Structure formats: structure tokens, C-alpha cells
Short mmCIF file of C-alpha atoms in Angstrom, two decimals:
data_model
loop_
_atom_site.label_atom_id
_atom_site.label_comp_id
_atom_site.label_asym_id
_atom_site.label_seq_id
_atom_site.Cartn_x
_atom_site.Cartn_y
_atom_site.Cartn_z
CA MET A 178 12.71 -25.98 28.36
CA ARG A 179 12.29 -23.77 25.31
CA LEU A 180 13.30 -20.17 25.95
CA PRO A 181 10.91 -17.42 24.88
CA THR A 182 11.97 -15.17 22.03
CA ILE A 183 11.37 -11.46 21.70
CA VAL A 184 10.78 -10.47 18.08
CA ALA A 185 10.83 -6.87 16.88
CA GLY A 186 10.57 -5.48 13.40
CA LEU A 187 8.25 -4.78 10.54
CA LEU A 188 4.53 -5.09 11.37
CA VAL A 189 5.42 -5.45 15.05
CA ALA A 190 7.32 -2.34 15.97
CA GLY A 191 9.13 -1.29 12.82
CA ILE A 192 10.06 2.31 12.10
CA LEU A 193 9.36 3.85 8.71
CA SER A 194 11.48 6.91 7.94
CA PRO A 195 12.61 8.89 4.88
CA ALA A 196 15.57 7.67 2.89
CA ALA A 197 19.00 8.97 3.72
CA GLY A 198 21.54 10.11 1.15
CA THR A 199 20.64 10.16 -2.53
CA LEU A 200 18.69 6.91 -2.71
CA ASP A 201 14.99 7.12 -3.50
CA GLY A 202 13.53 4.29 -1.46
CA PRO A 203 12.05 4.60 2.04
CA VAL A 204 13.88 2.95 4.90
CA LEU A 205 12.59 0.20 7.15
CA ALA A 206 14.55 0.10 10.41
CA ALA A 207 14.35 -2.48 13.14
CA ALA A 208 12.94 -1.30 16.43
CA SER A 209 15.12 -0.53 19.40
CA THR A 210 14.87 1.68 22.44
CA SER A 211 17.68 3.90 21.10
CA GLY A 212 16.17 4.25 17.63
CA LYS A 213 19.19 2.41 16.21
CA GLY A 214 19.44 -1.07 14.83
CA ILE A 215 19.45 -2.88 11.51
CA GLY A 216 17.48 -1.62 8.54
CA LEU A 217 16.31 -2.82 5.18
CA ARG A 218 15.10 -0.94 2.15
CA LEU A 219 14.20 -1.54 -1.46
CA LEU A 220 16.57 0.18 -3.88
CA GLU A 221 14.48 0.02 -7.04
CA ALA A 222 10.95 -0.27 -8.37
CA PRO A 223 9.52 -1.48 -11.71
CA VAL A 224 9.62 1.28 -14.32
CA ALA A 225 5.87 1.02 -14.86
CA ALA A 226 5.19 1.50 -11.12
CA ARG A 227 7.61 4.25 -10.14
CA ALA A 228 4.79 6.75 -9.62
CA ASP A 229 3.33 4.41 -6.98
CA MET A 230 5.00 4.95 -3.59
CA ARG A 231 3.94 1.45 -2.48
CA ALA A 232 6.26 0.04 -5.16
CA TRP A 233 9.19 1.84 -3.46
CA VAL A 234 8.38 0.27 -0.09
CA TYR A 235 7.29 -3.23 -1.14
CA ILE A 236 8.12 -5.57 -4.01
CA ILE A 237 4.94 -5.43 -6.07
CA ASP A 238 4.82 -7.05 -9.50
CA HIS A 239 2.81 -9.00 -12.05
CA LEU A 240 4.62 -11.83 -13.82
CA ALA A 241 3.77 -14.48 -16.35
CA PRO A 242 4.63 -18.11 -15.59
CA GLY A 243 8.28 -18.76 -16.41
CA SER A 244 9.35 -15.16 -15.69
CA VAL A 245 12.34 -14.10 -13.59
CA ILE A 246 12.89 -10.73 -11.89
CA HIS A 247 15.73 -9.28 -9.83
CA ARG A 248 15.30 -6.63 -7.14
CA ARG A 249 18.09 -5.02 -5.15
CA VAL A 250 17.62 -4.37 -1.46
CA GLU A 251 19.99 -2.76 1.01
CA VAL A 252 20.63 -3.88 4.56
CA PHE A 253 22.32 -1.40 6.89
CA ASN A 254 23.57 -1.03 10.44
CA THR A 255 22.90 2.23 12.30
CA THR A 256 24.54 1.12 15.55
CA ASN A 257 28.04 1.69 16.89
CA SER A 258 28.88 -2.02 16.95
CA PRO A 259 29.28 -4.66 14.21
CA LYS A 260 26.25 -6.79 13.40
CA GLN A 261 25.90 -10.27 11.96
CA VAL A 262 22.75 -10.18 9.84
CA ALA A 263 20.91 -13.21 8.46
CA LEU A 264 18.87 -12.72 5.27
CA TYR A 265 16.09 -15.01 4.11
CA PRO A 266 12.62 -15.15 2.49
CA ALA A 267 9.65 -16.48 4.44
CA ALA A 268 5.91 -16.91 4.18
CA ALA A 269 3.20 -14.28 4.63
CA GLN A 270 -0.54 -14.05 4.10
CA ILE A 271 -3.42 -11.58 4.28
CA ARG A 272 -5.82 -12.57 7.04
CA ASN A 273 -8.28 -10.65 9.20
CA GLN A 274 -7.65 -7.47 7.18
CA LYS A 275 -3.92 -7.57 8.02
CA PHE A 276 -0.71 -8.49 6.22
CA GLN A 277 0.55 -11.24 8.52
CA PHE A 278 3.93 -12.96 8.42
CA ALA A 279 4.67 -16.50 9.52
CA ASP A 280 6.90 -17.57 12.39
CA GLY A 281 10.62 -17.87 11.73
CA ARG A 282 11.58 -19.25 8.33
CA THR A 283 8.24 -20.87 7.56
CA ALA A 284 8.01 -21.23 3.78
CA ASN A 285 5.21 -20.87 1.27
CA GLU A 286 5.01 -20.98 -2.52
CA LEU A 287 6.31 -17.45 -3.14
CA SER A 288 9.11 -17.64 -0.58
CA ALA A 289 10.24 -20.89 -2.26
CA TRP A 290 10.46 -19.01 -5.57
CA THR A 291 12.60 -16.29 -3.94
CA THR A 292 16.37 -16.58 -3.53
CA LEU A 293 19.00 -14.15 -2.22
CA ASN A 294 22.57 -13.89 -3.45
CA GLN A 295 23.73 -13.51 0.17
CA HIS A 296 22.34 -15.35 3.16
CA GLU A 297 24.41 -13.60 5.79
CA VAL A 298 26.38 -10.36 5.95
CA THR A 299 28.64 -8.86 8.59
CA LEU A 300 28.16 -5.12 8.83
CA ALA A 301 30.61 -2.79 10.49
CA PRO A 302 29.16 0.10 12.50
CA HIS A 303 27.13 2.39 10.22
CA ALA A 304 27.91 0.18 7.20
CA ARG A 305 25.53 -1.04 4.50
CA SER A 306 25.43 -3.77 1.89
CA ALA A 307 23.35 -4.41 -1.24
CA VAL A 308 21.69 -7.79 -1.72
CA THR A 309 19.91 -9.08 -4.83
CA ALA A 310 16.63 -10.94 -4.53
CA THR A 311 15.64 -13.15 -7.47
CA ILE A 312 12.07 -14.36 -7.97
CA THR A 313 11.67 -17.24 -10.43
CA VAL A 314 8.07 -18.13 -11.32
CA PRO A 315 7.70 -21.75 -12.47
CA GLN A 316 6.18 -22.45 -15.87
CA GLU A 317 3.38 -24.42 -14.23
CA ALA A 318 2.48 -21.70 -11.68
CA ALA A 319 -1.25 -21.14 -11.35
CA PRO A 320 -2.73 -17.63 -11.72
CA GLY A 321 -3.32 -15.55 -8.63
CA GLU A 322 -1.70 -13.26 -6.09
CA ARG A 323 0.82 -14.50 -3.51
CA TYR A 324 2.54 -12.92 -0.50
CA ALA A 325 5.86 -13.35 1.27
CA MET A 326 8.59 -11.45 3.14
CA ILE A 327 12.32 -10.83 2.78
CA TRP A 328 13.81 -10.62 6.27
CA ALA A 329 17.01 -9.20 7.73
CA GLU A 330 17.56 -10.62 11.22
CA THR A 331 19.95 -10.31 14.13
CA ALA A 332 19.87 -12.63 17.12
CA LYS A 333 21.15 -12.31 20.66
CA ALA A 334 21.56 -15.51 22.63
CA ALA A 335 20.05 -15.92 26.05
CA PRO A 336 22.35 -15.21 29.01
CA ALA A 337 24.25 -18.15 30.47
CA GLY A 338 22.15 -19.96 33.01
CA GLY A 339 18.83 -19.11 31.36
CA GLY A 340 16.90 -16.07 30.28
CA VAL A 341 15.35 -14.62 27.16
CA ALA A 342 16.77 -14.93 23.67
CA GLU A 343 16.19 -11.81 21.58
CA VAL A 344 15.60 -11.70 17.83
CA ASN A 345 15.27 -8.45 15.91
CA ARG A 346 14.16 -8.59 12.31
CA VAL A 347 12.92 -6.17 9.73
CA GLY A 348 11.41 -7.08 6.39
CA ILE A 349 10.09 -6.06 3.01
CA ARG A 350 6.72 -7.32 1.84
CA LEU A 351 6.30 -9.18 -1.46
CA TYR A 352 3.05 -8.92 -3.42
CA LEU A 353 3.32 -11.02 -6.59
CA ASP A 354 0.49 -11.64 -9.03
CA VAL A 355 0.94 -14.46 -11.55
CA GLY A 356 -0.87 -14.38 -14.86
CA ARG A 357 -0.49 -13.71 -18.55
CA GLY A 358 -1.22 -10.38 -20.21
CA ASN A 359 -1.75 -7.12 -18.38
CA PRO A 360 -1.91 -7.09 -14.57
CA PRO A 361 -5.37 -7.10 -12.98
CA ALA A 362 -6.66 -3.66 -12.08
CA SER A 363 -6.84 -2.40 -8.50
CA ASP A 364 -10.24 -1.09 -7.41
CA PHE A 365 -12.48 -0.81 -4.38
CA THR A 366 -15.76 0.64 -3.19
CA ILE A 367 -16.58 2.48 0.04
CA ASP A 368 -19.92 0.93 0.93
CA SER A 369 -20.93 2.63 4.19
CA LEU A 370 -19.87 5.08 6.90
CA THR A 371 -20.61 4.54 10.58
CA ALA A 372 -20.26 7.04 13.43
CA GLN A 373 -19.00 5.78 16.78
CA ARG A 374 -18.23 7.05 20.25
CA SER A 375 -15.85 5.09 22.48
CA PRO A 376 -16.41 4.67 26.25
CA ASP A 377 -13.89 7.47 26.90
CA GLY A 378 -15.85 9.83 24.60
CA ARG A 379 -13.64 9.78 21.52
CA GLN A 380 -15.50 10.04 18.22
CA ALA A 381 -14.65 7.97 15.16
CA VAL A 382 -15.99 7.16 11.71
CA VAL A 383 -15.65 3.65 10.29
CA ALA A 384 -15.75 3.01 6.54
CA GLN A 385 -16.65 -0.41 5.17
CA VAL A 386 -14.54 -1.13 2.11
CA HIS A 387 -14.89 -3.85 -0.53
CA ASN A 388 -11.84 -4.80 -2.62
CA THR A 389 -13.43 -5.25 -6.05
CA GLY A 390 -10.14 -5.39 -7.96
CA GLY A 391 -7.55 -8.05 -8.60
CA ARG A 392 -4.71 -6.83 -6.34
CA ALA A 393 -4.27 -6.48 -2.59
CA LEU A 394 -4.89 -3.05 -1.07
CA ASP A 395 -3.01 -1.21 1.69
CA LEU A 396 -5.46 1.51 2.66
CA SER A 397 -4.74 5.02 3.91
CA GLY A 398 -6.61 8.30 3.65
CA ASP A 399 -8.53 10.89 5.63
CA LEU A 400 -11.96 12.06 6.77
CA GLU A 401 -13.45 15.53 6.56
CA LEU A 402 -16.69 16.75 8.16
CA THR A 403 -18.85 19.66 7.02
CA SER A 404 -22.11 21.04 8.37
CA SER A 405 -24.43 23.87 7.41
CA SER A 406 -26.96 25.59 9.65
CA GLY A 407 -28.61 28.57 8.04
CA SER A 408 -25.86 30.92 6.92
CA LEU A 409 -23.26 29.26 9.16
CA HIS A 410 -20.90 26.66 7.78
CA HIS A 411 -18.75 24.43 9.96
CA SER A 412 -15.99 22.02 9.08
CA ALA A 413 -13.68 19.68 10.95
CA GLY A 414 -10.66 17.72 9.88
CA PRO A 415 -9.14 16.28 7.90
CA PHE A 416 -8.57 13.39 10.29
CA LYS A 417 -6.14 10.67 9.24
CA VAL A 418 -7.34 7.13 8.76
CA GLN A 419 -5.58 4.56 10.91
CA THR A 420 -3.24 2.61 8.65
CA GLY A 421 -2.62 -1.12 8.75
CA THR A 422 -5.71 -2.40 6.92
CA THR A 423 -4.77 -4.71 4.04
CA LEU A 424 -7.48 -6.35 1.92
CA ALA A 425 -6.92 -9.26 -0.44
CA PRO A 426 -8.94 -9.33 -3.69
CA GLY A 427 -12.59 -9.89 -2.87
CA ASP A 428 -12.20 -9.06 0.83
CA VAL A 429 -14.52 -6.72 2.73
CA GLY A 430 -13.03 -4.85 5.67
CA SER A 431 -13.06 -1.59 7.56
CA VAL A 432 -10.85 1.42 8.15
CA THR A 433 -11.28 3.90 10.99
CA ALA A 434 -10.65 7.62 11.31
CA VAL A 435 -10.48 8.72 14.96
CA LEU A 436 -11.25 12.39 15.51
CA THR A 437 -8.49 14.35 17.23
CA GLU A 438 -10.93 17.03 18.43
CA GLN A 439 -14.42 16.94 19.89
CA VAL A 440 -17.18 18.04 17.53
CA PRO A 441 -20.96 18.42 18.03
CA ASP A 442 -23.01 15.29 17.41
CA GLY A 443 -24.22 16.59 14.05
CA PRO A 444 -25.65 15.80 11.64
CA TRP A 445 -22.45 16.06 9.59
CA ARG A 446 -21.69 15.46 5.96
CA ALA A 447 -18.77 13.03 6.17
CA ARG A 448 -16.38 12.76 3.25
CA MET A 449 -13.99 9.81 3.36
CA ARG A 450 -11.02 9.75 0.95
CA LEU A 451 -9.13 6.45 0.70
CA GLU A 452 -6.25 5.29 -1.45
CA SER A 453 -3.98 2.36 -2.09
CA GLY A 454 -1.09 3.31 -4.29
CA LEU A 455 -2.46 5.10 -7.35
CA THR A 456 -6.05 3.89 -6.78
CA LYS A 457 -8.09 6.57 -5.01
CA ARG A 458 -11.76 6.63 -4.12
CA THR A 459 -14.00 9.09 -2.25
CA ALA A 460 -17.43 8.61 -0.68
CA GLU A 461 -19.85 10.73 1.35
CA ALA A 462 -22.70 10.14 3.79
CA THR A 463 -24.68 12.12 6.34
CA ILE A 464 -23.87 10.86 9.83
CA GLN A 465 -24.62 11.74 13.43
CA PHE A 466 -22.47 10.75 16.39
CA PRO A 467 -24.31 8.73 19.05
CA ALA A 468 -24.17 9.59 22.75
CA SER A 469 -22.39 6.27 23.18
CA GLY A 470 -21.62 3.14 21.22
CA THR A 471 -22.12 2.75 17.48
CA ALA A 472 -24.73 4.41 15.27
CA GLN A 473 -26.44 2.65 12.39
CA ALA A 474 -24.30 2.33 9.25
CA VAL A 475 -25.21 4.78 6.49
CA THR A 476 -24.90 3.79 2.84
CA ALA A 477 -22.13 5.85 1.27
CA GLU A 478 -22.43 7.73 -2.01
CA MET A 479 -19.35 7.13 -4.14
CA ASP A 480 -17.86 10.19 -5.81
CA THR A 481 -17.59 9.32 -9.50
CA ASP A 482 -16.65 12.78 -10.74
CA TYR A 483 -13.05 11.90 -11.47
CA PRO A 484 -13.70 8.99 -13.89
CA VAL A 485 -16.57 10.90 -15.51
CA VAL A 486 -14.36 13.93 -16.02
CA ALA A 487 -11.64 11.70 -17.44
CA LEU A 488 -14.08 10.01 -19.80
CA VAL A 489 -15.76 13.23 -20.81
CA GLY A 490 -12.43 14.93 -21.21
CA GLY A 491 -11.06 12.04 -23.23
CA GLY A 492 -14.23 11.91 -25.32
CA ALA A 493 -14.11 15.65 -25.92
CA LEU A 494 -10.48 15.48 -26.99
CA ALA A 495 -11.24 12.58 -29.32
CA ALA A 496 -14.20 14.47 -30.78
CA LEU A 497 -12.11 17.62 -31.31
CA ALA A 498 -9.38 15.57 -32.95
CA ALA A 499 -11.93 13.93 -35.26
CA ILE A 500 -13.46 17.28 -36.19
CA ALA A 501 -10.01 18.76 -36.88
CA PHE A 502 -9.15 15.77 -39.06
CA LEU A 503 -12.38 16.07 -41.06
CA LEU A 504 -11.91 19.79 -41.59
CA THR A 505 -8.34 19.23 -42.74
CA GLN A 506 -9.45 16.54 -45.17
CA ARG A 507 -12.24 18.79 -46.51
CA LYS A 508 -9.78 21.63 -47.10
CA ARG A 509 -7.40 19.32 -48.93
CA ARG A 510 -10.20 18.02 -51.18
CA SER A 511 -11.39 21.55 -51.94
CA ARG A 512 -7.90 22.48 -53.02
CA ARG A 513 -7.66 19.50 -55.37
CA GLU A 514 -11.10 20.00 -56.97
CA PRO A 515 -11.14 22.30 -60.10
CA SER A 516 -13.09 25.51 -59.83
CA ASN A 517 -16.34 25.85 -61.86
CA ALA A 518 -15.79 29.57 -62.38
#
């Protein structure tokens, strides 16, 4: 009879906390009732992506066929007892708006390209060890984005005579796009906003999002409500969007902001701000909360001020530079031309 296995870790019950010491990367720690366990974190990010906090949490890169990269990760033990930790890559995919990992050591294309310089480490209490992950993209690799995991795992055998075997693992996501030239741009639209009221009376706003770019998105953000009645102005929020929505290129999905306070039914002007890494988008719509259930979706108006400002600003700077250049050239010519006086 096969014994059941309890699995804890990233995407199941992982804990995300700030980095300790002087290292810059966030820490991913395996779940436990005491808050202690094994942990794994990325120690470096690509130079071009260091402003993107996602690149400090996950391995995110764009590589041409035939390329090789190395990334250092750190596995650590926060318990008071030694731990034997297995390290390995395994498959993952984006499905049903979630980043989902495969069972055990199931492989896929990207995990097969990924090797670790250590497959097992023994960590003393409160010790840590650096491990290097190498990703080698074959010359014949087809273009497109792929997903995988790097896992750190501890296992506890079932008690003698039968019982439950326990496996704790924590991992780092891999998002790798293969292709020549520059990486595909990340982009998305917020297509509609929908007001809801749950059976227990909680209000929420759901945004439908379309990934129109070439990279996967991990969405976060917030919602703000404003209302005007005569000379009175009301506002509520911001309310955080529930995280965990991941959209592959071309996917359409939803993110939800649940209100943490009761507000009148409205109408409200809802402003939803969403981001994935450095890609940020904002949209607005006028909504009204229903007495129960879900209201009709309202087409959202995308806020395009920021790209317009950037373009106008860039155009204005270019125009000023051109005018300054022409004036300088005119002055130089006037100095070289002989006077008629």
C-alpha cells in the first residue's frame, strides 16, 4: 500500500520574508508550524533586470539558442537540528491562471536543460550553502517561453509500522524565453471591472486582464474607489489585489480586490492599478455593488497618460535638442561669413 505524502513549500504554504544579513534577494522558506525549516533564495539577478523585484525572486531571462547562464542560489537551515537537503530541477507550467508545479521530479524541456553543481547538501543547524544552477539552451531549441522549478527538499520517513511520510520542499520559479535578438516586451490590458457581493456580504471588484505581451505575468496591485455627490467627495481604499494570478502570453484571466471595509453600493469610480515587474497599467470604470451576486461587467477605460507623457516628453526633448543644434549651427555660420559693412 502506497503511503500518502504531505508536501509543503512554495505555492502550497511557502513563506516569503525579507532577506537577512547583507544579501539583496528575498527569502523563500519552507512551511512549518514553528516558522522554521529549510529555505531557498536567489543570490543574483541579470544586470539588465535588477530594477525588477521579480528578477530577485525568480530566475527570469531571455536567451538565444546555444546560450548558457549560471545563477547562484542559497539553501539554508533555520532549525536547531541538522538537515539533509536534496536539490533538483523539475517541471512547471502555467495553467488555469496559476503557476503550477509537477509532482516530484517530473521533468520537462527546461528542467532537462537545468543542472545543479550539488544534488544534496547536509546543513548544520542555522547553516547555509551556495549552489550554482546552470541552464544550457540547445542550439536547436525552438522559440518560446518555458517554465520550471529548482527545488530544495527534506523528507521524513513514515513511522515504523505505517503512517504518513512527510516531504517539505521549497522552490524558485524559472521563466525562460528562448529567441534571438531583444526579449519580447511585457504588456497587458485591463478589459473590464465587475462588482460583486459574496453570500456573507463582502464586496469585491474583479478585473479581467489580457496578457498582450510576450512574457508571463505575475499580477499584483490595488483598487481605489471615489465618489462625488454634490460638494461631498468620498473615497475608499486602496484595497490590495489578491496575488497568485499568473498569465502566460495570450492568456485572459482575472484578479480580485476584496474590500476590507463596507462601503455604500455606489455608484463608484473604481480605479484598478496592476503591475507585473516593471510593467504597470491602470484602468477605471463606474461600478455599483449589487445587493447580492455579481453585477454586469463594465468596460474599463485604460489610463494612457504615462506613455503619452513619455512620448510627448521625449518628443519635446528631441525638438528642443534639434532647435538648439540648429541655432548653434546658424551662429557658427554667421561667424564664418564676412561682413558686408
